Short mmCIF file of N, CA and C in Angstrom, two decimals:
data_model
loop_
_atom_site.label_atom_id
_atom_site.label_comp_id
_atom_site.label_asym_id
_atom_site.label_seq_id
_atom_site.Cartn_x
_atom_site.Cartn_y
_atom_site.Cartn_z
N UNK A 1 7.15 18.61 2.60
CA UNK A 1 6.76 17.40 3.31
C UNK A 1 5.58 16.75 2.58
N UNK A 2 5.73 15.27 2.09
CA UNK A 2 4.90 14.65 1.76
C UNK A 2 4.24 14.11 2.16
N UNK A 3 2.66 14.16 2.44
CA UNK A 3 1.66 13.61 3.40
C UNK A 3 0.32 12.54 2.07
N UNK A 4 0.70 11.37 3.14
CA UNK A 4 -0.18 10.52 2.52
C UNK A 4 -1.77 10.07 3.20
N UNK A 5 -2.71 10.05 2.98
CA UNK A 5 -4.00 9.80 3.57
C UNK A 5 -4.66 8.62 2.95
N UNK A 6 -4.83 7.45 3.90
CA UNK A 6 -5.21 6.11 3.19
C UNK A 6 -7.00 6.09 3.77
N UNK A 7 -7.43 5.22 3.22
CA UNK A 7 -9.13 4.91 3.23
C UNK A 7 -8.95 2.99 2.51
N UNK A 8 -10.06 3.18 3.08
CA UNK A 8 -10.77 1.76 2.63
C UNK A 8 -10.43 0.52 3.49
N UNK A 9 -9.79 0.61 4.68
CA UNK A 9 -9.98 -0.16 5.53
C UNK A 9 -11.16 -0.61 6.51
N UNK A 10 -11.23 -2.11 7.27
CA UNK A 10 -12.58 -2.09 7.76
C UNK A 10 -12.03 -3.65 7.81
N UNK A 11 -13.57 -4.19 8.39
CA UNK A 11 -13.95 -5.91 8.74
C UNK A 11 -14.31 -6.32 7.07
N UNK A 12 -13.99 -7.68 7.25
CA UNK A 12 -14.47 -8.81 6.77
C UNK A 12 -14.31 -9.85 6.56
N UNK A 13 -15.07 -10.90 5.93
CA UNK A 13 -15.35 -12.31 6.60
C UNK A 13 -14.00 -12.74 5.56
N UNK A 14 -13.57 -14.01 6.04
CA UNK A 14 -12.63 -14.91 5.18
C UNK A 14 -13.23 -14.64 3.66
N UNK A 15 -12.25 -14.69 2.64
CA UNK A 15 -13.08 -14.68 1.28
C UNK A 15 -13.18 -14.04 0.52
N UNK A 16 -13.39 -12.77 1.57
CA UNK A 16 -13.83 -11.38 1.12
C UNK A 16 -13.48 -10.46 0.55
N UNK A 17 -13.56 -9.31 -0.15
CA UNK A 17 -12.55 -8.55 -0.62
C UNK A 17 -12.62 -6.54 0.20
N UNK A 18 -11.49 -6.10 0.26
CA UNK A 18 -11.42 -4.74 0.39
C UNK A 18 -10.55 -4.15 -0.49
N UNK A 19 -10.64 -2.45 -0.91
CA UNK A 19 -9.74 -1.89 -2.08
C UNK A 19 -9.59 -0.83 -0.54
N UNK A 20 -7.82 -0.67 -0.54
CA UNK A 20 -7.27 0.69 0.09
C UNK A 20 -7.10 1.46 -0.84
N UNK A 21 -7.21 2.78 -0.75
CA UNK A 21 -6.69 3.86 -1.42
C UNK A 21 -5.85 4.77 -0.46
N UNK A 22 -5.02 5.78 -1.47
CA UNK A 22 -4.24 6.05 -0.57
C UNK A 22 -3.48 7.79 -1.28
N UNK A 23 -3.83 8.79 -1.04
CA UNK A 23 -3.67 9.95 -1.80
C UNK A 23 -2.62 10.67 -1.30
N UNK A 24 -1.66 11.36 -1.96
CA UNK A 24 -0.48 11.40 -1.68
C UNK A 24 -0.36 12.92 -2.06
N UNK A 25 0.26 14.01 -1.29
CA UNK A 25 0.31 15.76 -1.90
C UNK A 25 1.58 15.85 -1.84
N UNK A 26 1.87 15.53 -3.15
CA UNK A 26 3.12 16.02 -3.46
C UNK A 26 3.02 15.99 -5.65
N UNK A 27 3.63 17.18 -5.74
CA UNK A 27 3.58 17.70 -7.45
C UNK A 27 4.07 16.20 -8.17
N UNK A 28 5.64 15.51 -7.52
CA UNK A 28 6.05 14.53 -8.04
C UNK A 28 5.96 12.91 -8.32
N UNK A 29 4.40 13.13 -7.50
CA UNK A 29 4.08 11.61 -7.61
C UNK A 29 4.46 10.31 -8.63
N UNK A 30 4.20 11.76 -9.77
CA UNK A 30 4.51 10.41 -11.27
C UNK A 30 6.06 9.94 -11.21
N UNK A 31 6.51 10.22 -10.82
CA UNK A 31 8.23 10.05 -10.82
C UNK A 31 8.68 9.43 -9.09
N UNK A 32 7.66 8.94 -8.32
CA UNK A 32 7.70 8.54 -7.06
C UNK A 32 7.56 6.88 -7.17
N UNK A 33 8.06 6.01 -6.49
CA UNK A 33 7.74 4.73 -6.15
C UNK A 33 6.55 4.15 -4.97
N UNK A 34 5.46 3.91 -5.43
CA UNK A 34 4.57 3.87 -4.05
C UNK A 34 4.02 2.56 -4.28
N UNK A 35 3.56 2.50 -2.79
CA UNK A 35 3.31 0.78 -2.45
C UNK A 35 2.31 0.77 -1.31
N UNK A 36 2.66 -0.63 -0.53
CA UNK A 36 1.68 -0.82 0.69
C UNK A 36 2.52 -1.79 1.50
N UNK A 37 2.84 -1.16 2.68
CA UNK A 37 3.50 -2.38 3.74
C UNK A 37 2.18 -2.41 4.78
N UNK A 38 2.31 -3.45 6.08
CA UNK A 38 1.60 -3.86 6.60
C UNK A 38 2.38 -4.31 7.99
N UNK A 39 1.53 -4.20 8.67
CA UNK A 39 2.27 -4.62 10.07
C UNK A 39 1.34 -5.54 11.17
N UNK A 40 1.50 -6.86 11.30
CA UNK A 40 0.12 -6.89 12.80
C UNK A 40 0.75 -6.94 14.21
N UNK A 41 -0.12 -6.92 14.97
CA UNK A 41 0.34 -6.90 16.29
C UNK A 41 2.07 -7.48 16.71
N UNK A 42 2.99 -6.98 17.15
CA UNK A 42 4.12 -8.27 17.76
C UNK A 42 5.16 -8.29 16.71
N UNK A 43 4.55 -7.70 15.06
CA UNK A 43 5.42 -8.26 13.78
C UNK A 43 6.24 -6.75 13.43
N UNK A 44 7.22 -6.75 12.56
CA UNK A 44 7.63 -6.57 12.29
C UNK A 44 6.62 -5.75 10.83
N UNK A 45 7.07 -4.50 10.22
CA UNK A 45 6.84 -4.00 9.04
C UNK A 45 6.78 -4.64 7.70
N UNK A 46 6.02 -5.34 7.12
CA UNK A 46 6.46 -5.86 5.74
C UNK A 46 5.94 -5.43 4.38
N UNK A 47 6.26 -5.57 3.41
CA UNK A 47 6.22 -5.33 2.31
C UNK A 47 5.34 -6.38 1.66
N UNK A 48 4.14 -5.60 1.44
CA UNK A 48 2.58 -5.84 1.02
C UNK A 48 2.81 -6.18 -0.89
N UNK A 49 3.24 -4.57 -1.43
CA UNK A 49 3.32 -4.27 -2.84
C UNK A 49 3.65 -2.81 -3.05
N UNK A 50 4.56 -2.75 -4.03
CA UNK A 50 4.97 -1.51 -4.53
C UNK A 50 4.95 -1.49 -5.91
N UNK A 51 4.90 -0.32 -6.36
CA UNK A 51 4.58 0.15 -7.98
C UNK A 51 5.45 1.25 -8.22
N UNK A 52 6.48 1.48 -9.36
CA UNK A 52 7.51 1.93 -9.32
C UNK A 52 6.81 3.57 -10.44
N UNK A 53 7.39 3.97 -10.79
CA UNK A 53 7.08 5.09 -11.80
C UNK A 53 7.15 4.49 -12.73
N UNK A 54 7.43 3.67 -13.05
CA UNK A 54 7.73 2.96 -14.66
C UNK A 54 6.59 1.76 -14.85
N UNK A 55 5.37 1.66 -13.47
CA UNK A 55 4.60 0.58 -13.38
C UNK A 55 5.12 -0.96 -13.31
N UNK A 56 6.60 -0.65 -12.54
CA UNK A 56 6.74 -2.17 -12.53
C UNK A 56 6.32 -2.78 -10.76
N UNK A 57 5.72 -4.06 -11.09
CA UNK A 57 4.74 -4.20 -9.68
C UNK A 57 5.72 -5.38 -9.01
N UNK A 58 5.95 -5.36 -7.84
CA UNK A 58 6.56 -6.11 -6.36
C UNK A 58 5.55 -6.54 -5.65
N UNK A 59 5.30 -8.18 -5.44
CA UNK A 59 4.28 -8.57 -4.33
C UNK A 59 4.89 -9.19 -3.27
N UNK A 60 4.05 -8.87 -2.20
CA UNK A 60 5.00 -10.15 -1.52
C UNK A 60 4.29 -11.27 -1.79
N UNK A 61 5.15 -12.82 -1.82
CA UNK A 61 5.00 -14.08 -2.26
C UNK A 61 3.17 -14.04 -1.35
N UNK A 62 3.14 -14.19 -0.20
CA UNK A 62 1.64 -14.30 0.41
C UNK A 62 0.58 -13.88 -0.30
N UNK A 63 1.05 -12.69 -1.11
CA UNK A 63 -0.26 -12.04 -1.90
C UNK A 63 -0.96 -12.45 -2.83
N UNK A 64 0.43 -12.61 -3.93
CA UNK A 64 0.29 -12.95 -5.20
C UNK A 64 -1.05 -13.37 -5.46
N UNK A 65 -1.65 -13.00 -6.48
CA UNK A 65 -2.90 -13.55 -7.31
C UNK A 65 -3.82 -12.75 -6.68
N UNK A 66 -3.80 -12.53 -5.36
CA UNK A 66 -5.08 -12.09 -4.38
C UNK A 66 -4.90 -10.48 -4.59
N UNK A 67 -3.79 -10.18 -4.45
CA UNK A 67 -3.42 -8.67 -4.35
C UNK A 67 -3.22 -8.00 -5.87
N UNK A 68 -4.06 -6.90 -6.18
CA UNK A 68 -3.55 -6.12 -7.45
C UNK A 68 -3.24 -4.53 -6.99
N UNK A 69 -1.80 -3.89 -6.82
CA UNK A 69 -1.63 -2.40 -7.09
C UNK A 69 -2.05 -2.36 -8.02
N UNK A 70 -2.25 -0.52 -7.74
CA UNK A 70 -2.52 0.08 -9.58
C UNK A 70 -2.01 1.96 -8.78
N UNK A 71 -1.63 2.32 -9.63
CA UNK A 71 -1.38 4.10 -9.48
C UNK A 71 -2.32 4.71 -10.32
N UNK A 72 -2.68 5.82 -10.14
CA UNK A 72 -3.73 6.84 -10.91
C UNK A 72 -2.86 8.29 -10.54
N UNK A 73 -1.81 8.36 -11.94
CA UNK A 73 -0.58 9.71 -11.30
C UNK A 73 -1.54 11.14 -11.77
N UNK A 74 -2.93 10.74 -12.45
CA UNK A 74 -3.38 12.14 -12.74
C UNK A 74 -4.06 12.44 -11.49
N UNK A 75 -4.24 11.36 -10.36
CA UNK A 75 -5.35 11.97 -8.86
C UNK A 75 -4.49 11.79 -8.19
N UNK A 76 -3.35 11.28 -8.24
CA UNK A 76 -2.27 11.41 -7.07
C UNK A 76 -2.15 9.96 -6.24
N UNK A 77 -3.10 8.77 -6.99
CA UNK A 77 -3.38 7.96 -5.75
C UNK A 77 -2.85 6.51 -6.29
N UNK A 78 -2.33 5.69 -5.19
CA UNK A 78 -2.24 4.61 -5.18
C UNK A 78 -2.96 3.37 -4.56
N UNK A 79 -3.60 2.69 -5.07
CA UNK A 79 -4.83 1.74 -4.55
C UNK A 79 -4.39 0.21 -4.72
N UNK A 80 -5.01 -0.14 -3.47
CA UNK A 80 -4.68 -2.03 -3.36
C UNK A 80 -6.05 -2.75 -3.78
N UNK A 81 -6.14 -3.58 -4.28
CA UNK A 81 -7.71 -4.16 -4.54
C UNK A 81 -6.84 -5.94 -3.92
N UNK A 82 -7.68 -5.74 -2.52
CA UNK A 82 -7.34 -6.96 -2.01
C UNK A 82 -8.83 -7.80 -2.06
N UNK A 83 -8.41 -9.42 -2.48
CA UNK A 83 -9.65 -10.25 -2.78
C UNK A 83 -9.51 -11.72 -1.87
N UNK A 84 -9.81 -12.41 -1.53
CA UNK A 84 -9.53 -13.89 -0.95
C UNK A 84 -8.89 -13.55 0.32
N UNK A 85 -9.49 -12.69 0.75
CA UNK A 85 -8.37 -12.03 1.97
C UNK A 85 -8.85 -13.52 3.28
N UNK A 86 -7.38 -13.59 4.05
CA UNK A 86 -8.03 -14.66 4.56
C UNK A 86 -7.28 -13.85 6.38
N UNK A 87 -7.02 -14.75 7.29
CA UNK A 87 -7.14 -14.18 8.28
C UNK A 87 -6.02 -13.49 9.01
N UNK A 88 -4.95 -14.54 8.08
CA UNK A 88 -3.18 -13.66 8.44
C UNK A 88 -3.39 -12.32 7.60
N UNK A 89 -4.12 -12.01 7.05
CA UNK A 89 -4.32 -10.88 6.28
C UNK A 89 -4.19 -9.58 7.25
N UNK A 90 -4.87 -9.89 8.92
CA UNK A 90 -5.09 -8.67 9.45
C UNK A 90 -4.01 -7.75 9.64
N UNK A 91 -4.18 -6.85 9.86
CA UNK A 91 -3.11 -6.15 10.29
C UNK A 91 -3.66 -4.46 10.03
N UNK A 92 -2.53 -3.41 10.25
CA UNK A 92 -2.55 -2.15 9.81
C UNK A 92 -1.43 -2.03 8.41
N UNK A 93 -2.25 -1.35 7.70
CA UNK A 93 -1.80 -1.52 6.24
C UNK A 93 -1.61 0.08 6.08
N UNK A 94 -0.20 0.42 5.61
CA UNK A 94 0.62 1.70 5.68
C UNK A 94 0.16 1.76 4.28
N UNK A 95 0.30 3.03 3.69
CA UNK A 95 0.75 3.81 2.49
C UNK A 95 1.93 3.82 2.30
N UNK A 96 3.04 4.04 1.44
CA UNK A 96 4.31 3.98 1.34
C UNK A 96 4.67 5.20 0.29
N UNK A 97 5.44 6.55 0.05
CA UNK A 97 6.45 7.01 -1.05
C UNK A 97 7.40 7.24 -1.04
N UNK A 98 8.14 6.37 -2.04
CA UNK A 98 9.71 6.86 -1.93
C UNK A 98 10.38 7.32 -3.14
N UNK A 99 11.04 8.52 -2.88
CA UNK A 99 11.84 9.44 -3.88
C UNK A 99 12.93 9.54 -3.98
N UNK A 100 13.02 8.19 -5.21
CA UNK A 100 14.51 7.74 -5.71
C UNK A 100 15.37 8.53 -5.33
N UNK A 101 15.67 9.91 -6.22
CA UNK A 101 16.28 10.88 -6.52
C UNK A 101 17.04 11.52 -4.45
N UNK A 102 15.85 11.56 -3.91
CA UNK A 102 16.69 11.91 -2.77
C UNK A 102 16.75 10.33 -1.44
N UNK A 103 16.40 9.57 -2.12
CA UNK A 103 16.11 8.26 -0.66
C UNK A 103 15.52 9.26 0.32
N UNK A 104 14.39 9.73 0.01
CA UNK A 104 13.28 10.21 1.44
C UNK A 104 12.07 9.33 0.98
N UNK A 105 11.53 8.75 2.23
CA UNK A 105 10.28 8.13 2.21
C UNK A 105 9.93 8.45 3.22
N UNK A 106 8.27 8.34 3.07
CA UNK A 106 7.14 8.69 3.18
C UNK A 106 5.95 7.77 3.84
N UNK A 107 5.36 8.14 5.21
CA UNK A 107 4.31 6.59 5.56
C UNK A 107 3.31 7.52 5.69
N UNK A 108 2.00 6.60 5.66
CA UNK A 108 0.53 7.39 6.30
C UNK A 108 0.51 7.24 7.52
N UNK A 109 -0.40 7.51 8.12
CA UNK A 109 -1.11 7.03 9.19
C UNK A 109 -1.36 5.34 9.60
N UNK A 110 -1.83 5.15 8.59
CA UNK A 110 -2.37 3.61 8.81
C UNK A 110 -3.90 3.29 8.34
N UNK A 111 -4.27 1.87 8.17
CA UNK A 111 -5.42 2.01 7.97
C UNK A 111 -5.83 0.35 8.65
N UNK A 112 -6.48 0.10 9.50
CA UNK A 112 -6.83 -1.12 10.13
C UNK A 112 -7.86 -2.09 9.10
N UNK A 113 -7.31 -3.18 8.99
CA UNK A 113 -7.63 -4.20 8.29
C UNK A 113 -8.06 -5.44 8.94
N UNK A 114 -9.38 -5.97 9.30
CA UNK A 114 -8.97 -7.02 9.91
C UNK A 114 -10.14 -8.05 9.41
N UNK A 115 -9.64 -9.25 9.08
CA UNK A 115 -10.22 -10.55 8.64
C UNK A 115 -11.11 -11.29 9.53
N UNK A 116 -12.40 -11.80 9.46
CA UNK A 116 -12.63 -12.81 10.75
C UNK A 116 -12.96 -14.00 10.10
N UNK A 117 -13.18 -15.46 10.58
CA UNK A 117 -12.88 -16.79 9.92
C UNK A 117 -14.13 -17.27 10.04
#
């Protein structure tokens, strides 16, 4: 069982920036697809950004420019460096891994994000 543990959530003003991290225990990370979905109150799950094993990066259109993934497969971790965050931004922001090879994926806990204007 693969268990993910995210950090770096919290307040801040329109503008502003936060980095999630997000550490993942499992041997196969480097060969794993990991990302960041997001959810706010009422909505539905969506797809933040993912980073494949091969480093190819997926944003969603809202992000673009503001949002950079990055993986670090020697600490196990996958990190968001969010910047211009504005107020649709809030939400709870998941960890994500998924393992091509068997289609099993993987969520954290969560990590609360929230913007004020």
């Amino acid at each position: 069982q693969v268990q993910l543990v995210e950090s770096g959530g919290g307040k801040v003003q329109a503008g502003g920036s936060l980095r999630l991290s997000c550490t993942a225990s499992t041997s196969k990370f480097d060969i794993s697809t990991v990302g960041w979905y997001r959810q706010a109150p009422g909505r539905q799950r969506d797809l933040v950004a993912t980073i494949t094993a091969g480093d190819l990066r997926d944003y969603a259109a809202s992000v673009k420019g503001r949002f950079t993934i990055s993986r670090d497969n020697d600490k196990n971790t996958v990190d968001l460096q969010m910047n211009d965050l504005q107020v649709e931004d809030s939400a709870v922001y998941f960890c994500y891994l998924l393992q091509r090879w068997s289609n099993d994926q993987y969520w954290g806990q969560g990590t609360q994000v929230t913007v004020s204007s």
